[in-house]
Amino acid sequence: MFTPITLTGRVTADLELQTSANGTDYIQFNVAVNKGYGEQEHANFYQCVLFGKATERISKAGVKKGSLLFITGDLDLVEFTRRSDGSKGMIPKITVYEWSYVPGGKRAEGGNANAGSGAPSGADDGFMNVEDCGENGLPFN
């Protein structure tokens, strides 16, 4: 069954093209989505995956760590085992069907807008600082 989802969030690590055992190209990445306000604010993390020709488009577009994306796809919950203690957990995984940059609307040095560039502006835009994410693009193991 198709479980549609749309979200806006920041990519937590640079993208890397991979090839499956059957020869299909794919890119898997994590997106941080802020939720709540004030002291209740926190980030939810979603694992995203793109297959086939969509990988070429996202690679050529220069999506990287910190890029703010609008994503539409199919949501699944996938079980995983934590390395630290062997306990089980669930992570939301999205098979991405469509994506686009979210226009930043902020002005870069020199007065040029970075709308659609995906480049972090450095301004407080209400989204988690992706530099706070660990080596795997998540704030936890």
Coordinates of C-alpha atoms in Angstrom, one line a residue:
M1 CA 0.0 0.0 0.0
F2 CA 1.2 3.5 -0.9
T3 CA 1.7 5.8 2.1
P4 CA 2.3 9.3 0.6
I5 CA 4.4 11.8 2.4
T6 CA 5.6 15.3 1.7
L7 CA 8.1 17.1 3.8
T8 CA 10.7 20.0 3.8
G9 CA 14.0 19.4 5.5
R10 CA 17.8 19.7 5.3
V11 CA 20.1 17.0 3.9
T12 CA 22.4 15.9 6.7
A13 CA 25.4 14.7 4.6
D14 CA 26.8 15.0 1.1
L15 CA 25.2 12.5 -1.3
E16 CA 27.1 9.5 -2.7
L17 CA 26.0 7.5 -5.7
Q18 CA 25.9 3.7 -5.1
T19 CA 25.1 0.7 -7.2
S20 CA 23.0 -2.3 -5.9
A21 CA 23.9 -5.9 -6.4
N22 CA 21.6 -6.1 -9.4
G23 CA 23.3 -3.0 -11.0
T24 CA 20.7 -0.4 -10.2
D25 CA 22.0 3.1 -9.3
Y26 CA 20.7 4.6 -6.1
I27 CA 21.4 7.4 -3.6
Q28 CA 20.5 7.1 0.0
F29 CA 20.6 10.2 2.3
N30 CA 19.0 11.5 5.5
V31 CA 16.9 14.6 5.9
A32 CA 16.4 16.5 9.2
V33 CA 12.9 18.0 9.6
N34 CA 12.3 20.4 12.5
K35 CA 9.1 20.0 14.5
G36 CA 7.7 22.0 17.4
Y37 CA 8.5 25.5 18.7
G38 CA 10.6 27.0 21.5
E39 CA 11.7 24.5 24.1
Q40 CA 9.6 21.8 22.4
E41 CA 11.5 22.1 19.1
H42 CA 13.3 19.0 17.9
A43 CA 14.4 17.4 14.7
N44 CA 12.8 14.2 13.1
F45 CA 15.1 12.3 10.7
Y46 CA 14.0 10.5 7.6
Q47 CA 16.1 8.2 5.5
C48 CA 15.5 8.9 1.8
V49 CA 16.4 6.8 -1.3
L50 CA 16.3 7.6 -5.0
F51 CA 16.7 5.0 -7.8
G52 CA 17.7 4.9 -11.4
K53 CA 17.6 8.1 -13.5
A54 CA 16.5 10.3 -10.5
T55 CA 20.0 9.8 -9.1
E56 CA 21.5 11.5 -12.1
R57 CA 19.2 14.6 -11.7
I58 CA 19.9 15.0 -8.0
S59 CA 23.7 14.6 -8.6
K60 CA 23.8 17.2 -11.4
A61 CA 21.7 19.6 -9.3
G62 CA 24.5 19.8 -6.7
V63 CA 22.4 18.7 -3.7
K64 CA 24.7 18.5 -0.7
K65 CA 24.9 18.7 3.1
G66 CA 22.7 21.5 4.2
S67 CA 20.5 21.7 1.1
L68 CA 16.9 22.5 1.9
L69 CA 14.6 20.2 -0.1
F70 CA 10.9 19.6 -0.6
I71 CA 10.4 15.9 -0.9
T72 CA 7.4 13.8 -2.0
G73 CA 7.5 10.0 -1.8
D74 CA 6.3 6.8 -0.2
L75 CA 6.8 6.3 3.5
D76 CA 7.8 3.0 5.2
L77 CA 8.9 2.2 8.7
V78 CA 12.1 0.1 8.7
E79 CA 13.4 -1.8 11.7
F80 CA 17.1 -1.5 12.5
T81 CA 19.5 -2.7 15.3
R82 CA 21.5 -0.1 17.2
R83 CA 25.2 -0.7 17.2
S84 CA 25.7 0.6 20.7
D85 CA 23.5 -1.8 22.6
G86 CA 21.9 -4.2 20.1
S87 CA 18.4 -2.9 20.8
K88 CA 15.9 -2.6 18.0
G89 CA 14.4 0.7 16.7
M90 CA 12.4 2.0 13.8
I91 CA 13.4 4.6 11.2
P92 CA 11.1 6.3 8.7
K93 CA 12.3 5.5 5.1
I94 CA 11.0 7.4 2.1
T95 CA 11.3 6.2 -1.5
V96 CA 11.5 9.6 -3.1
Y97 CA 9.4 10.2 -6.2
E98 CA 9.8 14.0 -6.6
W99 CA 12.1 16.6 -5.0
S100 CA 12.9 20.2 -5.4
Y101 CA 15.0 22.9 -3.8
V102 CA 13.1 25.2 -1.4
P103 CA 13.9 28.8 -2.4
G104 CA 15.9 30.4 0.4
G105 CA 14.7 33.9 0.0
K106 CA 17.8 35.1 1.9
R107 CA 20.3 37.5 0.4
A108 CA 23.9 36.3 0.0
E109 CA 26.9 38.7 0.2
G110 CA 26.8 41.1 -2.7
G111 CA 23.0 41.2 -2.7
N112 CA 22.3 38.1 -4.8
A113 CA 19.5 35.8 -3.6
N114 CA 20.5 32.2 -3.1
A115 CA 16.9 31.1 -3.8
G116 CA 17.0 27.5 -5.1
S117 CA 20.7 27.1 -4.6
G118 CA 20.3 24.8 -1.6
A119 CA 23.3 26.4 -0.1
P120 CA 23.0 27.1 3.6
S121 CA 22.7 30.8 4.2
G122 CA 24.2 30.8 7.7
A123 CA 21.1 32.7 9.0
D124 CA 18.8 31.3 11.6
D125 CA 16.1 29.9 9.4
G126 CA 14.5 27.7 12.0
F127 CA 16.1 24.4 10.8
M128 CA 18.6 22.3 12.7
N129 CA 22.3 23.0 12.1
V130 CA 23.4 19.9 10.1
E131 CA 26.9 20.3 11.4
D132 CA 25.5 19.0 14.7
C133 CA 24.8 15.6 13.0
G134 CA 27.2 12.7 13.3
E135 CA 29.4 11.1 10.7
N136 CA 26.4 9.1 9.3
G137 CA 24.2 12.2 9.0
L138 CA 22.2 11.5 12.1
P139 CA 22.6 12.8 15.7
F140 CA 22.7 9.2 17.0
N141 CA 24.3 5.9 16.0

